[in-house]
mmCIF file of C-alpha atoms in Angstrom:
data_model
loop_
_atom_site.group_PDB
_atom_site.id
_atom_site.type_symbol
_atom_site.label_atom_id
_atom_site.label_comp_id
_atom_site.label_asym_id
_atom_site.label_seq_id
_atom_site.Cartn_x
_atom_site.Cartn_y
_atom_site.Cartn_z
ATOM 1 C CA MET A 83 124.321 87.572 80.862
ATOM 2 C CA ASN A 84 126.003 87.293 84.219
ATOM 3 C CA ILE A 85 123.537 86.941 87.114
ATOM 4 C CA SER A 86 125.325 87.961 90.306
ATOM 5 C CA LEU A 87 123.893 87.324 93.811
ATOM 6 C CA ASN A 88 125.756 89.934 95.748
ATOM 7 C CA ILE A 89 124.444 89.736 99.321
ATOM 8 C CA THR A 90 123.401 86.124 98.880
ATOM 9 C CA LYS A 91 126.937 85.079 97.849
ATOM 10 C CA THR A 92 128.625 87.080 100.620
ATOM 11 C CA ILE A 93 126.429 85.683 103.396
ATOM 12 C CA THR A 94 126.652 82.088 102.050
ATOM 13 C CA GLU A 95 130.474 82.294 101.927
ATOM 14 C CA LEU A 96 130.511 83.612 105.515
ATOM 15 C CA LEU A 97 128.254 80.848 106.829
ATOM 16 C CA SER A 98 130.134 78.091 104.880
ATOM 17 C CA GLY A 99 133.091 78.743 107.108
ATOM 18 C CA PHE A 100 131.462 77.032 110.023
ATOM 19 C CA MET A 101 128.605 74.856 108.735
ATOM 20 C CA PRO A 102 127.886 72.395 105.817
ATOM 21 C CA GLU A 103 127.172 73.866 102.370
ATOM 22 C CA GLY A 104 123.451 72.898 102.400
ATOM 23 C CA ALA A 105 122.861 74.390 105.828
ATOM 24 C CA ALA A 106 124.830 77.529 104.796
ATOM 25 C CA ASN A 107 122.519 78.005 101.797
ATOM 26 C CA ILE A 108 119.441 77.726 103.943
ATOM 27 C CA GLY A 109 120.920 79.901 106.606
ATOM 28 C CA ALA A 110 121.822 82.596 103.970
ATOM 29 C CA MET A 111 118.222 82.580 102.666
ATOM 30 C CA VAL A 112 116.793 82.931 106.173
ATOM 31 C CA THR A 113 119.282 85.729 107.064
ATOM 32 C CA ILE A 114 118.475 87.675 103.824
ATOM 33 C CA ALA A 115 114.762 87.243 104.471
ATOM 34 C CA LEU A 116 115.151 88.663 107.976
ATOM 35 C CA ILE A 117 117.236 91.621 106.704
ATOM 36 C CA TYR A 118 114.600 92.493 104.117
ATOM 37 C CA LEU A 119 111.751 92.057 106.586
ATOM 38 C CA ALA A 120 113.507 94.502 108.906
ATOM 39 C CA ILE A 121 113.959 96.968 106.059
ATOM 40 C CA PHE A 122 110.285 96.440 105.135
ATOM 41 C CA ALA A 123 109.026 97.107 108.687
ATOM 42 C CA VAL A 124 111.227 100.074 109.448
ATOM 43 C CA ALA A 125 110.614 101.764 106.037
ATOM 44 C CA GLY A 126 106.843 101.241 106.362
ATOM 45 C CA LEU A 127 106.629 102.593 109.869
ATOM 46 C CA TYR A 128 108.699 105.668 109.175
ATOM 47 C CA LEU A 129 107.024 106.475 105.793
ATOM 48 C CA VAL A 130 103.815 106.706 107.780
ATOM 49 C CA LEU A 131 105.482 109.149 110.145
ATOM 50 C CA LEU A 132 106.971 111.109 107.155
ATOM 51 C CA GLU A 133 103.472 111.302 105.586
ATOM 52 C CA ARG A 134 102.028 112.760 108.830
ATOM 53 C CA LYS A 135 104.854 115.329 109.135
ATOM 54 C CA VAL A 136 104.589 116.345 105.492
ATOM 55 C CA ALA A 137 100.792 116.725 105.871
ATOM 56 C CA ALA A 138 101.283 118.832 109.027
ATOM 57 C CA TRP A 139 103.836 121.011 107.209
ATOM 58 C CA PHE A 140 101.499 121.656 104.256
ATOM 59 C CA GLN A 141 98.610 122.433 106.651
ATOM 60 C CA LEU A 142 100.682 124.571 109.015
ATOM 61 C CA ARG A 143 100.422 122.131 111.901
ATOM 62 C CA LEU A 144 103.023 120.401 114.087
ATOM 63 C CA GLY A 145 102.116 116.805 113.429
ATOM 64 C CA PRO A 146 103.143 114.018 115.838
ATOM 65 C CA ASN A 147 105.311 115.553 118.601
ATOM 66 C CA ARG A 148 104.442 113.760 121.832
ATOM 67 C CA VAL A 149 105.644 110.150 121.690
ATOM 68 C CA GLY A 150 109.471 110.071 121.773
ATOM 69 C CA PRO A 151 111.748 112.945 120.716
ATOM 70 C CA TRP A 152 110.035 115.019 117.971
ATOM 71 C CA GLY A 153 107.332 112.352 117.816
ATOM 72 C CA LEU A 154 109.676 109.760 116.237
ATOM 73 C CA LEU A 155 108.142 106.882 118.233
ATOM 74 C CA GLN A 156 104.534 107.753 117.369
ATOM 75 C CA THR A 157 104.295 105.011 114.621
ATOM 76 C CA MET A 158 105.831 102.525 117.031
ATOM 77 C CA ALA A 159 102.970 103.252 119.453
ATOM 78 C CA ASP A 160 100.481 102.952 116.645
ATOM 79 C CA ALA A 161 101.936 99.526 115.626
ATOM 80 C CA LEU A 162 101.630 98.276 119.219
ATOM 81 C CA LYS A 163 98.059 99.476 119.371
ATOM 82 C CA LEU A 164 97.183 97.588 116.127
ATOM 83 C CA VAL A 165 98.898 94.393 117.306
ATOM 84 C CA SER A 166 96.787 94.490 120.535
ATOM 85 C CA LYS A 167 93.441 95.076 118.715
ATOM 86 C CA GLU A 168 90.914 92.296 118.233
ATOM 87 C CA LEU A 169 90.706 90.789 114.754
ATOM 88 C CA THR A 170 87.032 91.306 113.952
ATOM 89 C CA GLY A 171 85.125 90.442 110.729
ATOM 90 C CA THR A 172 81.707 89.908 109.227
ATOM 91 C CA VAL A 173 79.758 86.670 110.041
ATOM 92 C CA LYS A 174 79.035 85.886 106.385
ATOM 93 C CA ALA A 175 82.544 86.621 105.101
ATOM 94 C CA ASP A 176 84.388 83.960 103.088
ATOM 95 C CA LYS A 177 86.867 83.211 105.991
ATOM 96 C CA PHE A 178 89.563 81.638 103.923
ATOM 97 C CA LEU A 179 89.844 84.363 101.250
ATOM 98 C CA TYR A 180 89.165 87.071 103.797
ATOM 99 C CA ASN A 181 92.167 85.953 105.843
ATOM 100 C CA LEU A 182 94.348 85.287 102.815
ATOM 101 C CA ALA A 183 93.891 88.683 101.055
ATOM 102 C CA PRO A 184 96.266 90.803 103.220
ATOM 103 C CA TYR A 185 99.133 88.319 102.595
ATOM 104 C CA PHE A 186 98.863 88.791 98.773
ATOM 105 C CA VAL A 187 99.378 92.536 99.221
ATOM 106 C CA ILE A 188 102.217 92.350 101.735
ATOM 107 C CA VAL A 189 104.155 89.446 100.109
ATOM 108 C CA SER A 190 104.120 91.062 96.620
ATOM 109 C CA SER A 191 105.578 94.235 98.109
ATOM 110 C CA LEU A 192 108.319 92.279 99.961
ATOM 111 C CA MET A 193 109.244 90.307 96.833
ATOM 112 C CA ALA A 194 109.642 93.532 94.798
ATOM 113 C CA LEU A 195 112.157 94.887 97.321
ATOM 114 C CA ALA A 196 114.521 91.934 96.821
ATOM 115 C CA VAL A 197 115.644 92.913 93.336
ATOM 116 C CA PHE A 198 116.556 96.590 93.996
ATOM 117 C CA PRO A 199 120.223 97.486 93.709
ATOM 118 C CA PHE A 200 120.658 99.727 96.762
ATOM 119 C CA THR A 201 124.427 99.743 95.962
ATOM 120 C CA LYS A 202 126.638 97.656 93.744
ATOM 121 C CA GLU A 203 127.055 95.069 96.564
ATOM 122 C CA PHE A 204 123.662 95.394 98.316
ATOM 123 C CA GLN A 205 121.254 93.529 96.119
ATOM 124 C CA ALA A 206 119.701 90.155 97.003
ATOM 125 C CA PHE A 207 118.848 88.939 93.527
ATOM 126 C CA ASP A 208 120.189 90.560 90.366
ATOM 127 C CA ILE A 209 118.024 88.851 87.683
ATOM 128 C CA ASN A 210 118.354 89.617 84.002
ATOM 129 C CA ILE A 211 114.523 90.377 83.697
ATOM 130 C CA GLY A 212 114.452 92.802 86.624
ATOM 131 C CA ILE A 213 112.124 95.407 85.163
ATOM 132 C CA PHE A 214 109.743 92.713 83.875
ATOM 133 C CA PHE A 215 109.800 91.039 87.263
ATOM 134 C CA LEU A 216 108.883 94.263 89.063
ATOM 135 C CA ILE A 217 105.964 94.976 86.661
ATOM 136 C CA ALA A 218 104.748 91.342 87.052
ATOM 137 C CA ILE A 219 105.075 91.151 90.797
ATOM 138 C CA SER A 220 103.428 94.522 91.377
ATOM 139 C CA SER A 221 100.370 93.202 89.547
ATOM 140 C CA ILE A 222 99.786 90.519 92.235
ATOM 141 C CA GLY A 223 98.897 93.089 94.923
ATOM 142 C CA VAL A 224 95.634 93.938 93.243
ATOM 143 C CA ILE A 225 94.461 90.315 93.647
ATOM 144 C CA GLY A 226 94.648 90.815 97.426
ATOM 145 C CA ILE A 227 92.565 93.915 97.199
ATOM 146 C CA LEU A 228 89.955 92.219 94.967
ATOM 147 C CA LEU A 229 89.850 89.199 97.275
ATOM 148 C CA GLY A 230 89.610 91.371 100.427
ATOM 149 C CA GLY A 231 86.729 93.451 99.036
ATOM 150 C CA TRP A 232 84.775 90.470 97.625
ATOM 151 C CA ALA A 233 85.333 88.143 100.604
ATOM 152 C CA SER A 234 84.253 90.791 103.215
ATOM 153 C CA ASN A 235 80.618 90.477 102.063
ATOM 154 C CA ASN A 236 80.236 94.250 102.278
ATOM 155 C CA LYS A 237 78.856 96.378 99.424
ATOM 156 C CA PHE A 238 81.272 99.328 100.078
ATOM 157 C CA ALA A 239 84.263 96.991 100.246
ATOM 158 C CA LEU A 240 83.183 95.361 97.015
ATOM 159 C CA ILE A 241 82.770 98.651 95.172
ATOM 160 C CA GLY A 242 86.216 99.735 96.446
ATOM 161 C CA ALA A 243 87.785 96.481 95.263
ATOM 162 C CA MET A 244 86.206 96.778 91.811
ATOM 163 C CA ARG A 245 87.450 100.299 91.516
ATOM 164 C CA SER A 246 90.886 99.119 92.455
ATOM 165 C CA GLY A 247 90.869 96.457 89.774
ATOM 166 C CA VAL A 248 89.883 98.844 87.070
ATOM 167 C CA GLN A 249 92.340 101.526 88.243
ATOM 168 C CA THR A 250 95.316 99.326 88.767
ATOM 169 C CA ILE A 251 94.943 97.405 85.550
ATOM 170 C CA SER A 252 94.496 100.709 83.550
ATOM 171 C CA TYR A 253 97.406 102.583 85.041
ATOM 172 C CA GLU A 254 99.776 99.537 84.896
ATOM 173 C CA LEU A 255 99.706 100.022 81.097
ATOM 174 C CA SER A 256 101.176 103.544 81.441
ATOM 175 C CA VAL A 257 103.720 102.382 84.116
ATOM 176 C CA GLY A 258 104.898 99.491 81.939
ATOM 177 C CA LEU A 259 105.032 101.619 78.644
ATOM 178 C CA SER A 260 107.028 104.427 80.352
ATOM 179 C CA LEU A 261 109.524 101.879 81.646
ATOM 180 C CA LEU A 262 109.671 100.222 78.230
ATOM 181 C CA THR A 263 110.555 103.623 76.779
ATOM 182 C CA MET A 264 113.662 103.671 78.918
ATOM 183 C CA VAL A 265 114.507 100.002 78.147
ATOM 184 C CA LEU A 266 114.806 101.119 74.490
ATOM 185 C CA LEU A 267 117.562 103.430 75.674
ATOM 186 C CA THR A 268 119.419 100.964 77.857
ATOM 187 C CA GLY A 269 118.880 97.725 75.817
ATOM 188 C CA THR A 270 118.535 95.659 78.982
ATOM 189 C CA LEU A 271 115.955 94.688 81.642
ATOM 190 C CA GLN A 272 118.610 93.965 84.304
ATOM 191 C CA LEU A 273 118.540 96.635 86.933
ATOM 192 C CA SER A 274 122.311 96.534 87.778
ATOM 193 C CA GLU A 275 123.184 97.025 84.084
ATOM 194 C CA ILE A 276 120.606 99.845 83.784
ATOM 195 C CA VAL A 277 122.559 101.647 86.604
ATOM 196 C CA GLU A 278 125.891 100.881 84.960
ATOM 197 C CA VAL A 279 124.681 102.486 81.663
ATOM 198 C CA GLN A 280 124.046 105.690 83.613
ATOM 199 C CA LYS A 281 127.735 106.271 84.419
ATOM 200 C CA ASN A 282 127.725 108.329 81.202
ATOM 201 C CA GLY A 283 124.811 110.434 82.504
ATOM 202 C CA TRP A 284 121.471 109.664 84.163
ATOM 203 C CA LEU A 285 118.890 108.317 81.716
ATOM 204 C CA ILE A 286 116.619 111.317 82.206
ATOM 205 C CA VAL A 287 119.435 113.351 80.778
ATOM 206 C CA GLN A 288 120.571 110.861 78.119
ATOM 207 C CA GLY A 289 117.065 110.487 76.782
ATOM 208 C CA HIS A 290 116.204 114.182 77.236
ATOM 209 C CA ILE A 291 112.676 115.049 75.911
ATOM 210 C CA PRO A 292 111.136 111.564 75.675
ATOM 211 C CA ALA A 293 112.791 110.526 78.968
ATOM 212 C CA ILE A 294 111.310 113.519 80.754
ATOM 213 C CA ILE A 295 107.897 112.814 79.267
ATOM 214 C CA ALA A 296 108.236 109.141 80.347
ATOM 215 C CA PHE A 297 109.162 110.220 83.864
ATOM 216 C CA MET A 298 106.148 112.509 84.149
ATOM 217 C CA ILE A 299 103.740 109.813 82.957
ATOM 218 C CA TYR A 300 105.439 107.233 85.193
ATOM 219 C CA MET A 301 105.039 109.332 88.325
ATOM 220 C CA ILE A 302 101.361 110.097 87.532
ATOM 221 C CA ALA A 303 100.595 106.422 86.718
ATOM 222 C CA GLY A 304 102.639 105.232 89.713
ATOM 223 C CA THR A 305 100.728 107.488 92.061
ATOM 224 C CA ALA A 306 97.451 106.114 90.625
ATOM 225 C CA GLU A 307 98.592 102.478 90.873
ATOM 226 C CA THR A 308 99.336 102.813 94.554
ATOM 227 C CA ASN A 309 95.828 104.115 95.092
ATOM 228 C CA ARG A 310 96.900 107.397 96.600
ATOM 229 C CA ALA A 311 95.241 110.823 96.428
ATOM 230 C CA PRO A 312 94.265 112.376 94.033
ATOM 231 C CA PHE A 313 93.549 108.884 92.652
ATOM 232 C CA ASP A 314 92.309 107.231 95.810
ATOM 233 C CA MET A 315 88.808 106.283 94.477
ATOM 234 C CA VAL A 316 89.427 102.844 95.986
ATOM 235 C CA GLU A 317 88.955 104.168 99.544
ATOM 236 C CA ALA A 318 87.175 107.471 98.979
ATOM 237 C CA GLU A 319 86.134 108.146 102.610
ATOM 238 C CA SER A 320 83.174 110.320 101.675
ATOM 239 C CA GLU A 321 81.648 107.597 99.533
ATOM 240 C CA LEU A 322 82.902 104.106 100.677
ATOM 241 C CA GLY A 323 84.058 104.488 104.274
ATOM 242 C CA ALA A 324 87.391 102.818 104.198
ATOM 243 C CA GLY A 325 86.831 101.128 100.823
ATOM 244 C CA PHE A 326 88.096 97.533 100.316
ATOM 245 C CA HIS A 327 89.458 97.136 103.830
ATOM 246 C CA THR A 328 86.337 98.433 105.647
ATOM 247 C CA GLU A 329 85.815 95.094 107.452
ATOM 248 C CA TYR A 330 89.439 94.597 108.471
ATOM 249 C CA SER A 331 90.859 95.460 111.889
ATOM 250 C CA GLY A 332 94.011 95.073 113.878
ATOM 251 C CA MET A 333 97.098 93.706 112.070
ATOM 252 C CA LYS A 334 95.076 92.630 109.019
ATOM 253 C CA PHE A 335 94.241 96.266 108.477
ATOM 254 C CA ALA A 336 97.856 97.239 109.229
ATOM 255 C CA TYR A 337 99.070 94.903 106.432
ATOM 256 C CA PHE A 338 97.014 96.843 103.844
ATOM 257 C CA PHE A 339 98.034 100.206 105.275
ATOM 258 C CA LEU A 340 101.679 99.227 105.436
ATOM 259 C CA ALA A 341 101.678 97.853 101.864
ATOM 260 C CA GLU A 342 100.435 101.194 100.543
ATOM 261 C CA PHE A 343 103.424 103.024 101.879
ATOM 262 C CA ILE A 344 105.859 100.268 100.824
ATOM 263 C CA ASN A 345 104.358 100.378 97.330
ATOM 264 C CA MET A 346 104.955 104.097 97.261
ATOM 265 C CA PHE A 347 108.620 103.405 98.171
ATOM 266 C CA ILE A 348 108.788 100.775 95.479
ATOM 267 C CA ILE A 349 107.419 103.150 92.763
ATOM 268 C CA ALA A 350 109.960 105.801 93.803
ATOM 269 C CA ALA A 351 112.791 103.270 93.927
ATOM 270 C CA ILE A 352 112.090 102.105 90.356
ATOM 271 C CA ALA A 353 112.125 105.766 89.203
ATOM 272 C CA THR A 354 115.415 106.263 91.071
ATOM 273 C CA THR A 355 116.969 103.172 89.379
ATOM 274 C CA VAL A 356 115.623 103.829 85.856
ATOM 275 C CA PHE A 357 115.641 107.592 85.536
ATOM 276 C CA PHE A 358 118.162 108.963 88.185
ATOM 277 C CA GLY A 359 121.128 106.658 88.226
ATOM 278 C CA GLY A 360 120.290 104.428 91.250
ATOM 279 C CA TRP A 361 123.204 104.515 93.682
ATOM 280 C CA LEU A 362 125.384 106.676 91.374
ATOM 281 C CA SER A 363 126.193 110.231 92.562
ATOM 282 C CA PRO A 364 125.792 113.290 90.364
ATOM 283 C CA PHE A 365 128.828 113.609 88.073
ATOM 284 C CA GLY A 366 130.520 110.794 89.957
ATOM 285 C CA ILE A 367 131.469 113.067 92.846
ATOM 286 C CA THR A 368 131.595 110.155 95.431
ATOM 287 C CA GLU A 369 132.502 107.349 93.049
ATOM 288 C CA SER A 370 135.685 106.620 95.006
ATOM 289 C CA ILE A 371 133.582 105.994 98.207
ATOM 290 C CA PRO A 372 131.218 103.033 97.132
ATOM 291 C CA TRP A 373 129.439 102.706 100.482
ATOM 292 C CA LEU A 374 127.939 106.158 100.068
ATOM 293 C CA GLY A 375 125.878 104.697 97.165
ATOM 294 C CA VAL A 376 123.111 103.474 99.578
ATOM 295 C CA PHE A 377 122.699 107.064 100.837
ATOM 296 C CA TRP A 378 122.437 108.429 97.294
ATOM 297 C CA PHE A 379 119.831 105.729 96.498
ATOM 298 C CA ILE A 380 117.764 106.321 99.607
ATOM 299 C CA GLY A 381 118.012 110.107 99.247
ATOM 300 C CA LYS A 382 116.793 110.149 95.701
ATOM 301 C CA THR A 383 114.037 107.707 96.585
ATOM 302 C CA PHE A 384 112.772 109.781 99.472
ATOM 303 C CA LEU A 385 112.791 112.945 97.359
ATOM 304 C CA LEU A 386 110.380 111.164 94.933
ATOM 305 C CA VAL A 387 108.361 109.866 97.908
ATOM 306 C CA PHE A 388 108.045 113.447 99.062
ATOM 307 C CA LEU A 389 106.888 114.413 95.585
ATOM 308 C CA MET A 390 104.096 111.806 95.753
ATOM 309 C CA MET A 391 103.071 113.121 99.196
ATOM 310 C CA TRP A 392 103.042 116.567 97.759
ATOM 311 C CA PHE A 393 100.528 115.409 95.207
ATOM 312 C CA ARG A 394 98.248 114.033 97.923
ATOM 313 C CA TRP A 395 98.123 117.199 99.955
ATOM 314 C CA THR A 396 97.834 119.528 96.912
ATOM 315 C CA PHE A 397 95.307 118.131 94.429
ATOM 316 C CA PRO A 398 91.569 117.411 95.055
ATOM 317 C CA ARG A 399 90.350 113.820 94.377
ATOM 318 C CA LEU A 400 89.180 112.988 90.822
ATOM 319 C CA ARG A 401 85.873 111.431 89.903
ATOM 320 C CA VAL A 402 86.154 107.812 88.738
ATOM 321 C CA ASP A 403 85.228 108.753 85.197
ATOM 322 C CA GLN A 404 87.917 111.510 85.148
ATOM 323 C CA LEU A 405 90.415 109.041 86.489
ATOM 324 C CA LEU A 406 89.822 106.563 83.667
ATOM 325 C CA THR A 407 89.592 109.318 81.023
ATOM 326 C CA LEU A 408 93.019 110.622 82.020
ATOM 327 C CA GLU A 409 94.553 107.152 81.457
ATOM 328 C CA TRP A 410 92.771 105.913 78.309
ATOM 329 C CA LYS A 411 92.372 109.178 76.393
ATOM 330 C CA TYR A 412 95.533 111.005 77.325
ATOM 331 C CA LEU A 413 98.355 109.103 79.106
ATOM 332 C CA LEU A 414 98.159 105.891 76.971
ATOM 333 C CA PRO A 415 98.177 107.553 73.520
ATOM 334 C CA LEU A 416 100.951 110.011 74.732
ATOM 335 C CA ASN A 417 102.950 106.988 75.984
ATOM 336 C CA LEU A 418 102.731 105.181 72.616
ATOM 337 C CA LEU A 419 103.851 108.274 70.750
ATOM 338 C CA ASN A 420 106.706 108.804 73.233
ATOM 339 C CA ILE A 421 107.958 105.233 72.603
ATOM 340 C CA ILE A 422 108.167 105.962 68.832
ATOM 341 C CA LEU A 423 110.002 109.215 69.625
ATOM 342 C CA MET A 424 112.509 107.422 71.853
ATOM 343 C CA ALA A 425 113.047 104.767 69.240
ATOM 344 C CA VAL A 426 113.832 107.445 66.615
ATOM 345 C CA ILE A 427 116.257 109.196 69.013
ATOM 346 C CA VAL A 428 118.108 105.923 69.760
ATOM 347 C CA TRP A 429 118.144 105.026 66.084
ATOM 348 C CA LEU A 430 119.621 108.422 65.080
ATOM 349 C CA ASN A 431 122.002 108.353 68.132
ATOM 350 C CA LEU A 432 120.714 111.717 69.375
ATOM 351 C CA THR A 433 121.206 110.818 73.024
ATOM 352 C CA ILE A 434 123.166 113.039 75.425
ATOM 353 C CA GLN A 435 126.193 111.456 77.148
ATOM 354 C CA PHE A 436 128.983 112.855 79.259
#
């Protein structure tokens, strides 16, 4: 299977024109890292602003409207405030693990962004195990949460971390199985090929009933995996203060906070790629203008992000026993039956294609 390195190849060729090949390769990697760090920072900051605006809209408030035009610079001001705050912690914390934990969370989110095909040419690494890589790399973040809660030497942080471990491991099963249902339809794990398959119709249409069921399960499980309401037992304010990051302040707290919003973007971006055609426009209406693909991708992703924010400001928080009952007694058995249904539909060639 051909593994193309779209942005990597373009930047390397550009740098090779005026520097040695080895230096060009290193320069390309540094340039790509800086591009993705910029995307990471800007997306994180403005997803926070979007959350606050959506919350205000649902609650008939104005939301941030003082710093900058229409409050657009509010999150910049918040970031500067967090940068300037003192990094405090508990005396008996395990210093090494306490300081290491935020980096597990932030690095796993950044690595996941690298494999997304924003357009046909805007993809850092197009590996042939793309879906598997995303599932695997998203599992690393929970290690940071567990380390942060345990190393803080705080009972509330530890309870929050343990809840996170149970919740994330449980709901990862449903996320993985719902994506596996769609892999049965595409026959590949490579994200660029999954998008190419959808030129005959988005997979949520091609797979019809089992694809719609898989999407619904994926969105519920994805929301739970990102520890967002109504599944935010990890940091239930009325019970655990701030949960696993109670003892973190300043930029260390900001890393955890930012990672939550980036993970929400990642869950939505996976759904966009696997269910809704990635960068492809509906019915190919802008196929002749390839650079519009990035706007289609971002637009679809933000619609799904809005849906996840809608969940947060609509449904009340579940109890921890209800949360685990939903996964193990309902979503997981339904997922297994849905995989069998999809396999039968693919075997009998009952898919819908245009």
